[in-house]
XYZ file of C-alpha atoms in Angstrom:
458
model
C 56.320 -91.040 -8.747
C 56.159 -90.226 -4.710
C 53.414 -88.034 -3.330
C 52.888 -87.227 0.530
C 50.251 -85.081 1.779
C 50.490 -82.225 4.896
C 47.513 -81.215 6.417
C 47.290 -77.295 6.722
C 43.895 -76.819 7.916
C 41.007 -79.654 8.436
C 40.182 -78.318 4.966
C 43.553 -77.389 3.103
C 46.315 -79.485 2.397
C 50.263 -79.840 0.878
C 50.599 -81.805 -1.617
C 54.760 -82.533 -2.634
C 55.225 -84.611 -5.417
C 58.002 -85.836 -6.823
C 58.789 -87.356 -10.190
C 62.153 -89.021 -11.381
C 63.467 -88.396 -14.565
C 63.104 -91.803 -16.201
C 59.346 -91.311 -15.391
C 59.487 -87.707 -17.194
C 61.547 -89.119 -20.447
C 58.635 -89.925 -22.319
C 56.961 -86.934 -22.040
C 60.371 -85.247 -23.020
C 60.455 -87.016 -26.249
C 57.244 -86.240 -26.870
C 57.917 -82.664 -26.350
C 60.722 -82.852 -28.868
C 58.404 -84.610 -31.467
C 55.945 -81.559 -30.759
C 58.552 -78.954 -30.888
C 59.844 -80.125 -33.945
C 56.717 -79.777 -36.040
C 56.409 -76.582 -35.392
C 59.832 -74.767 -36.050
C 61.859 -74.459 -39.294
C 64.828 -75.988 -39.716
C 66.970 -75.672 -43.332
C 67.753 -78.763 -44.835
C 65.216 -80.866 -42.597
C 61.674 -81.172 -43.186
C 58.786 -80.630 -40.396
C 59.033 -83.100 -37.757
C 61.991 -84.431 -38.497
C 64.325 -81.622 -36.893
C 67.090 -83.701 -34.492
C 66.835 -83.107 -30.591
C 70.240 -81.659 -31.106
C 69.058 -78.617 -33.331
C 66.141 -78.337 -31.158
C 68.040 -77.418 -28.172
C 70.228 -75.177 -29.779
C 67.300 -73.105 -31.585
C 65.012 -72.889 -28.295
C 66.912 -74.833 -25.849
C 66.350 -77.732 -23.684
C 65.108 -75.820 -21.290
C 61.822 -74.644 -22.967
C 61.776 -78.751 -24.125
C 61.704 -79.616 -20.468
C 58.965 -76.904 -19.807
C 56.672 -78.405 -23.023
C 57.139 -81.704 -21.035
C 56.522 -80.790 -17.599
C 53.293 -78.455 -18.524
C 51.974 -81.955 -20.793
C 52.637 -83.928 -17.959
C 51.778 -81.889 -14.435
C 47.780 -82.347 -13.992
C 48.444 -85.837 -15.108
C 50.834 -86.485 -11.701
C 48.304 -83.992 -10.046
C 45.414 -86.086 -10.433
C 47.552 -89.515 -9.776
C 48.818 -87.258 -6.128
C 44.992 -86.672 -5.251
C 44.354 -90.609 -6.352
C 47.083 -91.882 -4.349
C 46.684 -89.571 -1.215
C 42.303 -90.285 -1.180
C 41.215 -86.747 -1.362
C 39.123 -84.523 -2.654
C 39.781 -81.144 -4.151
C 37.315 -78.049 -3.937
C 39.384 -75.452 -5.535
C 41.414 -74.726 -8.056
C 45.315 -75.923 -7.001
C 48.021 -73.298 -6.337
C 51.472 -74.743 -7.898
C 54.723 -74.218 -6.683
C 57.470 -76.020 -8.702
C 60.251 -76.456 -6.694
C 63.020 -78.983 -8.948
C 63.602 -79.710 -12.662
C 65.483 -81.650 -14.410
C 68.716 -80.205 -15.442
C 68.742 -78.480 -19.023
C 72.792 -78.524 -19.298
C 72.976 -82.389 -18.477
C 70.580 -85.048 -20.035
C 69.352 -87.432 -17.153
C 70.088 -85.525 -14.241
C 67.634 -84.442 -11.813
C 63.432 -84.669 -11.164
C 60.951 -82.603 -11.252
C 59.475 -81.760 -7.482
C 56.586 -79.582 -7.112
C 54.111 -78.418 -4.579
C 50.157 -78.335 -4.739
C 47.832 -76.428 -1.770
C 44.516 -77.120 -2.649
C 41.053 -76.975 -0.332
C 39.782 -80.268 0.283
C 36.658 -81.580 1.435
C 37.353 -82.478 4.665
C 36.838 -85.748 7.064
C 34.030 -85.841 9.772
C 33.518 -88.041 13.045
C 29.969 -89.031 12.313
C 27.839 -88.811 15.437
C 24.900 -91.329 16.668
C 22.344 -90.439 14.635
C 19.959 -92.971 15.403
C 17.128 -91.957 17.502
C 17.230 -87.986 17.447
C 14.554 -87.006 19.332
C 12.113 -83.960 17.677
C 8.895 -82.899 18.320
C 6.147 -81.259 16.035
C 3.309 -79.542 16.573
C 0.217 -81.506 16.975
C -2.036 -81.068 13.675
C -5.211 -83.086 12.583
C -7.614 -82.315 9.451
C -10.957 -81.067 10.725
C -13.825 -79.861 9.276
C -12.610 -76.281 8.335
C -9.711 -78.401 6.472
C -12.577 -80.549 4.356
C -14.208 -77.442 3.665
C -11.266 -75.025 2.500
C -10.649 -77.769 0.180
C -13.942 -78.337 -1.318
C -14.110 -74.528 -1.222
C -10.914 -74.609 -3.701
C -12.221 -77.294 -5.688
C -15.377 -75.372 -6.086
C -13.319 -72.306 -7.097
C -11.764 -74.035 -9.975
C -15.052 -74.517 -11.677
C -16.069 -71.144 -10.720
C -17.053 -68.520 -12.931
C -16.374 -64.674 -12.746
C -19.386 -62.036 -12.686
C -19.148 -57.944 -12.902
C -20.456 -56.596 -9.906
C -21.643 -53.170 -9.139
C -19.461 -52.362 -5.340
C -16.143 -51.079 -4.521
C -13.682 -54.150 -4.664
C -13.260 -55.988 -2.066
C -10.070 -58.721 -0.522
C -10.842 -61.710 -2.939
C -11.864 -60.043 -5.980
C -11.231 -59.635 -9.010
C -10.059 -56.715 -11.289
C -9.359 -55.650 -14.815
C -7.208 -52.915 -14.047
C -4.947 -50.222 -16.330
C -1.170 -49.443 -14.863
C 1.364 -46.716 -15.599
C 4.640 -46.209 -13.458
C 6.818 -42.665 -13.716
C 10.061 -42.593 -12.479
C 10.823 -38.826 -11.748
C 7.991 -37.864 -14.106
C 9.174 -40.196 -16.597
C 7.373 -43.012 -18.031
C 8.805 -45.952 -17.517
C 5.922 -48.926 -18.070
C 2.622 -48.949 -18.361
C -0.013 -51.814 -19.009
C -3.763 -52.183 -19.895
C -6.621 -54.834 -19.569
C -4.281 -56.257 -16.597
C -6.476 -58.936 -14.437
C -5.542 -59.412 -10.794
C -7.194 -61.276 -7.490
C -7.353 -58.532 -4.935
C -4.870 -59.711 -1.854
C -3.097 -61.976 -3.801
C 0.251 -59.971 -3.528
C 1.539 -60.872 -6.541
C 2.087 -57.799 -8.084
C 3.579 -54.311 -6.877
C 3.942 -53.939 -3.193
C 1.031 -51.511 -2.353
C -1.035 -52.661 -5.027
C -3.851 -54.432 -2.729
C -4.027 -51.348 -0.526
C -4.532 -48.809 -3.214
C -7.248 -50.765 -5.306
C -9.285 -52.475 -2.105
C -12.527 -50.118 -2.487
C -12.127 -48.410 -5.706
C -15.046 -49.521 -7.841
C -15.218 -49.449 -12.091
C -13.786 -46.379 -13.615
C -11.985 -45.140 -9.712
C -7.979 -45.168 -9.878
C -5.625 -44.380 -7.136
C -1.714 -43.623 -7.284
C 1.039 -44.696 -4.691
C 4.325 -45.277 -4.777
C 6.284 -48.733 -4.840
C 9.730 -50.244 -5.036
C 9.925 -51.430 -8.330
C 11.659 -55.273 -8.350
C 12.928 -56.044 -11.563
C 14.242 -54.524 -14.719
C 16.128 -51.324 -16.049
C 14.738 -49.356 -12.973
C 14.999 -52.052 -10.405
C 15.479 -50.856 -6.840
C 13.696 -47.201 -7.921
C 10.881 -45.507 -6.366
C 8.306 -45.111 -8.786
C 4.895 -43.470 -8.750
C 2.304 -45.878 -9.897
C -1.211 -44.949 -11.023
C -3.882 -48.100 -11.772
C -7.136 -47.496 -13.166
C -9.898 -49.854 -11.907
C -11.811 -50.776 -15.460
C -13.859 -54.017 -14.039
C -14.763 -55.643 -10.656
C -15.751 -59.079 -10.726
C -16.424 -61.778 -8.049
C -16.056 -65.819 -8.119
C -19.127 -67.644 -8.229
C -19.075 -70.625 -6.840
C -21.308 -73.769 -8.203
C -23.618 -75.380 -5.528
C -22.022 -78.782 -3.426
C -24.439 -81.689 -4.513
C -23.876 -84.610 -6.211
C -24.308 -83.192 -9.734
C -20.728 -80.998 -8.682
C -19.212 -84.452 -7.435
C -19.658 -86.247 -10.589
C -18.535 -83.021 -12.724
C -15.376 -82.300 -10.485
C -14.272 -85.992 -9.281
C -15.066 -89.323 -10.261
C -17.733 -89.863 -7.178
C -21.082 -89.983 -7.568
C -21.801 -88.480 -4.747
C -20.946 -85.377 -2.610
C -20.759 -87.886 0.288
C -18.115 -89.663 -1.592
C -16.277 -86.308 -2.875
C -16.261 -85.277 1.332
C -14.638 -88.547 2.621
C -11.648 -88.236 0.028
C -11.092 -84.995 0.611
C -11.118 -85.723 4.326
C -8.722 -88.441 3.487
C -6.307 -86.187 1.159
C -6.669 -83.369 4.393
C -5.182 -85.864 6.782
C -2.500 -86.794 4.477
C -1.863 -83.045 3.826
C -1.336 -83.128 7.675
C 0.778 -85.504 7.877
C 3.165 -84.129 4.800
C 3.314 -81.087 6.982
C 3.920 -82.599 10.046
C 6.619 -84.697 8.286
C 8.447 -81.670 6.600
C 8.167 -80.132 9.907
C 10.184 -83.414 11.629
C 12.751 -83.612 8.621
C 13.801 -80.204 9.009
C 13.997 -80.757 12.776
C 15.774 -83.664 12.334
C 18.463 -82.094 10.152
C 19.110 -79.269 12.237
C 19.792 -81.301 15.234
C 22.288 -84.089 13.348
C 23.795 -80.919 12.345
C 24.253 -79.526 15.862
C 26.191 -82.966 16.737
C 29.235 -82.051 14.748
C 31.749 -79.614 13.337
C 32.143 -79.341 9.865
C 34.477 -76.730 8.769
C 33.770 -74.567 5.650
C 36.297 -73.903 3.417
C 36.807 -70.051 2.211
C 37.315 -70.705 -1.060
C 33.437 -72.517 -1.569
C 32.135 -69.498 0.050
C 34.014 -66.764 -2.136
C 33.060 -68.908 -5.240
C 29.457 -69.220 -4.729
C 28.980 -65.752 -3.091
C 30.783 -64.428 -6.291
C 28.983 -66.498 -8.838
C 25.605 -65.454 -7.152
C 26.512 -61.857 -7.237
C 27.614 -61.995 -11.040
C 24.611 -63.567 -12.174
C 22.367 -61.379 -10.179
C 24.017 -57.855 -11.781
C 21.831 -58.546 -14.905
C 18.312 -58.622 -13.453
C 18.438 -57.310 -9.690
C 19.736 -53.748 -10.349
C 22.810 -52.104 -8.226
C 21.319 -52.933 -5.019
C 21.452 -55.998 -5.193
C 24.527 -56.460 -4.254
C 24.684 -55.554 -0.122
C 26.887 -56.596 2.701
C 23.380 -57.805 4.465
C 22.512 -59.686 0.817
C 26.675 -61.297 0.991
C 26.084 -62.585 4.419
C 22.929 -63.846 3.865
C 24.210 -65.991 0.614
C 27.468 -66.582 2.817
C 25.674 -68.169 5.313
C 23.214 -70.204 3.439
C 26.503 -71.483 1.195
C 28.040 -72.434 4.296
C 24.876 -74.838 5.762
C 24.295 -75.822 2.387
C 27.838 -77.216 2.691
C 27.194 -79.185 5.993
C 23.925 -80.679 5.171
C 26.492 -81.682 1.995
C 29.366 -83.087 3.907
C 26.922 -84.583 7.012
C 24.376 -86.295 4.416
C 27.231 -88.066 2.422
C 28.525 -89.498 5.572
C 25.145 -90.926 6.586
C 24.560 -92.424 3.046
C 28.260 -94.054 3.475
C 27.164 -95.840 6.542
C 23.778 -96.743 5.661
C 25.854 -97.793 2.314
C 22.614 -95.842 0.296
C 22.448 -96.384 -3.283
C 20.588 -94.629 -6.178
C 19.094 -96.390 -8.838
C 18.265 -95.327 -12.607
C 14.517 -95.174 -11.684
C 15.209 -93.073 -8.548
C 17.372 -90.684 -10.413
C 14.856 -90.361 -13.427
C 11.674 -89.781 -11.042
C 14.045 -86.960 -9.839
C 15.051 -85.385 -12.826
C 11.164 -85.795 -14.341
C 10.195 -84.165 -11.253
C 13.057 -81.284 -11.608
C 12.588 -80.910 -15.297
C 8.717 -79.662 -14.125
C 9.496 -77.067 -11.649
C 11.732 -75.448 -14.337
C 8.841 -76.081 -17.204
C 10.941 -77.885 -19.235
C 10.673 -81.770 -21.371
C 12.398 -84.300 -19.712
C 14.355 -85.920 -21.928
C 15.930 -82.307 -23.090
C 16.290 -81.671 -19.408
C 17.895 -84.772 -19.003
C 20.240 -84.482 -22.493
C 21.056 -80.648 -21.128
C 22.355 -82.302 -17.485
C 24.533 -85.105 -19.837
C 26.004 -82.434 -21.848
C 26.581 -80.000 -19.122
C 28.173 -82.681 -16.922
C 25.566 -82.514 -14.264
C 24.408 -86.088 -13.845
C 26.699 -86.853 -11.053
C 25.919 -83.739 -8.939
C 22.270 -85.117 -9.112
C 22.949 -88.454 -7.818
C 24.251 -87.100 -4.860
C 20.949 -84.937 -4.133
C 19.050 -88.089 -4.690
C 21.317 -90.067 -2.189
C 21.698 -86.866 0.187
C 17.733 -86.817 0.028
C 17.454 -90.605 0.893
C 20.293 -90.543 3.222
C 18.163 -87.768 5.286
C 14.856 -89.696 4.601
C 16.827 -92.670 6.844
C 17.837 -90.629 10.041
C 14.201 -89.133 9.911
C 13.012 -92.964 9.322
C 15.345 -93.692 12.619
C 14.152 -90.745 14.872
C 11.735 -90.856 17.278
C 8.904 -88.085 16.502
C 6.153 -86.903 18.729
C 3.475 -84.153 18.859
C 3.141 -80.907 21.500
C 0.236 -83.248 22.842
C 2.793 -85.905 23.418
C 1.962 -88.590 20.928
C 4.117 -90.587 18.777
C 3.377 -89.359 15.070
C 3.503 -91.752 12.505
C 5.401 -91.015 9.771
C 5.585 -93.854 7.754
C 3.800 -92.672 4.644
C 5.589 -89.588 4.474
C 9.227 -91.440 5.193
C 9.437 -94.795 2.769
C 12.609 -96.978 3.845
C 14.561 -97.878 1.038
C 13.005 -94.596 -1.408
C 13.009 -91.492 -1.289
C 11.901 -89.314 1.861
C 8.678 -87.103 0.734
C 6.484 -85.989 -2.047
C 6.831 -82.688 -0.809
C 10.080 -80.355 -1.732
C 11.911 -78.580 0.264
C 15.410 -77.907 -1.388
C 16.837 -75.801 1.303
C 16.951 -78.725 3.572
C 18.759 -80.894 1.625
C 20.483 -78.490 -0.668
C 24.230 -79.068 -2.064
C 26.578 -76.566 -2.403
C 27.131 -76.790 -5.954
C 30.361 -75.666 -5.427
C 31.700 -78.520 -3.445
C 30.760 -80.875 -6.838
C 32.238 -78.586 -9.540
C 35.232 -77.370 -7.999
C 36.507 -81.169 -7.598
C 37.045 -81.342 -11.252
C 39.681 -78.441 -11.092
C 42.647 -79.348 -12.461
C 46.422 -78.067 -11.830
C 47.578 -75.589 -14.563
């Protein structure tokens, strides 16, 4: 077999390949032994029918088909071998010579595949990039917000008398109408006033009712059957309640921590404050960092990752987002975050070539324990649902895209808006992975790039 590839666009290629007929003969007599299983023949029993009667009840022709459609994503796949690339859509096939039907031996079979490709970059220096953060230390309003929150864990609600108040907290009855009709409706509800985790307009209408007020406004409403539908709320304030918080002594700092002391329980949370600091300070450089590599070079999209991702967003939102949804503003948005998802693919993979990064089992198992959690879920079944679904692969390449961006931050040369170097070198850990903290947008794959590559020709 011959192959030779064209290149269309830095991202789309030709592929012409070309198989002689002594390379295509086995498959043809394969094709016969197929054939003649399944047709009738008088006087000859299934699977023994001759070649000869086969060609004259469906002729050679539709034998040389059977063979060729056996045999094509077998010399596709040996073309995309041969040539080093790698597809990201599904091939288009143009069949352009077959071996004669009307003389045995004579001919090839030629054909033509264009297929998107992931396409070649000219890394640039990335060693050194230059980014500054703003300057950030833990002070004492840090050491108190957290002992605050710690406090607030062991705190305990009580009913109040007053109109509630940003903070509070509420056991509230809800009904929404939809044009006069009814559409949901909840009692006994508890919410934190200000916490905006409910209906937009919900912290404005209850801040000041007190127990037994209620208040109506109308709101958006975000999910379900009505999604995207004004609807007129009404909540009914039933209790107001506020935290109280247990005294900071030493009898707290031996309930809450394992110090003795509230001396103690201060100068670890001062410690855990500056390491927050420093976490923020080092997601702040990372991103930085990222952006900038990705300034230094062109890496061209193809159309085909964006259409397939935009597309598979949209379908899967139809269910749950409601009709509008689906906007020109919400398709450029998802277009555009496909597309640098893309780049921080192509540009990551090339670093982790050159820095010849590596993931190993205990790297990509912290990862997928650590996944499994966001989603809720055990980790071995998370892990047995990524085996079955094919998955595995596509998450040692976040792993090694993560470390190969934990490297270039490790390389870079980070200081403060006051000047001063920042050390990063408990957030960035050379050899490991780059943070405790997550922040998939920065590292994202376009999960389009991974799955398309296993299309095959049809």
């Amino acid at each position: 077999m011959k192959s030779a590839v064209e290149t269309l666009t830095p991202t789309r290629v030709k592929l012409t390949v070309e198989v002689p007929y002594e390379e295509l003969k086995p498959r043809i007599a394969e094709a016969y032994k197929t054939i003649a299983k399944q047709i009738q023949v008088p006087g000859f029993r299934a699977g023994k029918v001759p070649s000869r009667m086969i060609d004259q009840r469906v002729g050679r022709g539709y034998v040389l088909e059977t063979a060729i459609n056996e045999g094509m994503n077998t010399y596709y796949q040996q073309a995309v071998t041969e040539n080093e690339i790698v597809p990201l859509s599904r091939p288009e096939v143009e069949i352009t010579e077959q071996p004669s039907a009307e003389v045995a031996g004579e001919g090839q079979l030629a054909f033509q595949v264009e297929i998107d490709i992931r396409p070649s970059i000219e890394l640039p220096d990335y060693k050194g990039l230059a980014v500054t953060v703003e300057a950030s230390e833990a002070g004492d309003a840090d050491i108190e917000k957290a002992l605050d929150d710690l406090r607030g864990r062991f705190g305990t609600l009580k009913s109040i008398e007053r109109p509630a108040a940003n903070d509070d907290f509420i056991t509230l009855d809800l009904t929404a109408t939809v044009e006069g009709e009814e559409v949901d409706s909840a009692t006994g509800l508890s919410y934190q006033v200000g916490a905006g985790t409910m209906l937009e307009g919900m912290d404005e209408a209850v801040t000041g009712l007190s127990a037994g007020e209620d208040a109506t406004f109308v709101t958006k409403l975000a999910g379900g059957e009505h999604a995207g539908a004004d609807a007129q709320v009404t909540v009914v304030v039933t209790a107001v309640k506020e935290r109280e918080l247990p005294e900071a002594n030493d009898d707290f700092a031996q309930l809450a921590s394992e110090f003795d002391t509230m001396a103690e329980l201060r100068e670890s949370l001062a410690k855990d404050a500056a390491e927050s600091k420093v976490v923020e300070q080092g997601v702040a450089a990372r991103d930085l960092v990222l952006e900038q590599l990705l300034a230094l070079v062109e890496v061209p999209v193809p159309e085909s990752v964006i259409a397939e991702q935009v597309e598979q967003h949209f379908e899967q939102g139809a269910h749950n987002e409601g009709e509008e949804h689906d906007t020109e503003e919400h398709r450029a948005e998802v277009s555009e975050n496909t597309a640098k998802a893309f780049k921080n693919e192509i540009v990551l993979d090339a670093v982790a070539e050159a820095e010849k990064i590596g993931v190993a089992q205990s790297e990509l198992i912290d990862y997928i324990v650590q996944t499994a959690g966001q989603y809720g879920m055990d980790p071995n079944q998370f892990a047995q649902m990524l085996d079955g679904a094919g998955q595995v692969p596509m998450l040692v390449g976040e792993v090694r895209r993560r470390k190969a961006l934990a490297k270039v931050l490790e390389l870079a040369v980070v200081t403060d808006s006051n000047g001063n170097v920042v050390d990063l070198s408990d957030f960035v850990r050379p050899g490991d992975e780059a943070e405790n903290a997550s922040s998939a947008s920065s590292a994202s794959s376009a999960s389009s790039a991974s799955s398309a590559s296993a299309a095959s020709a049809k």
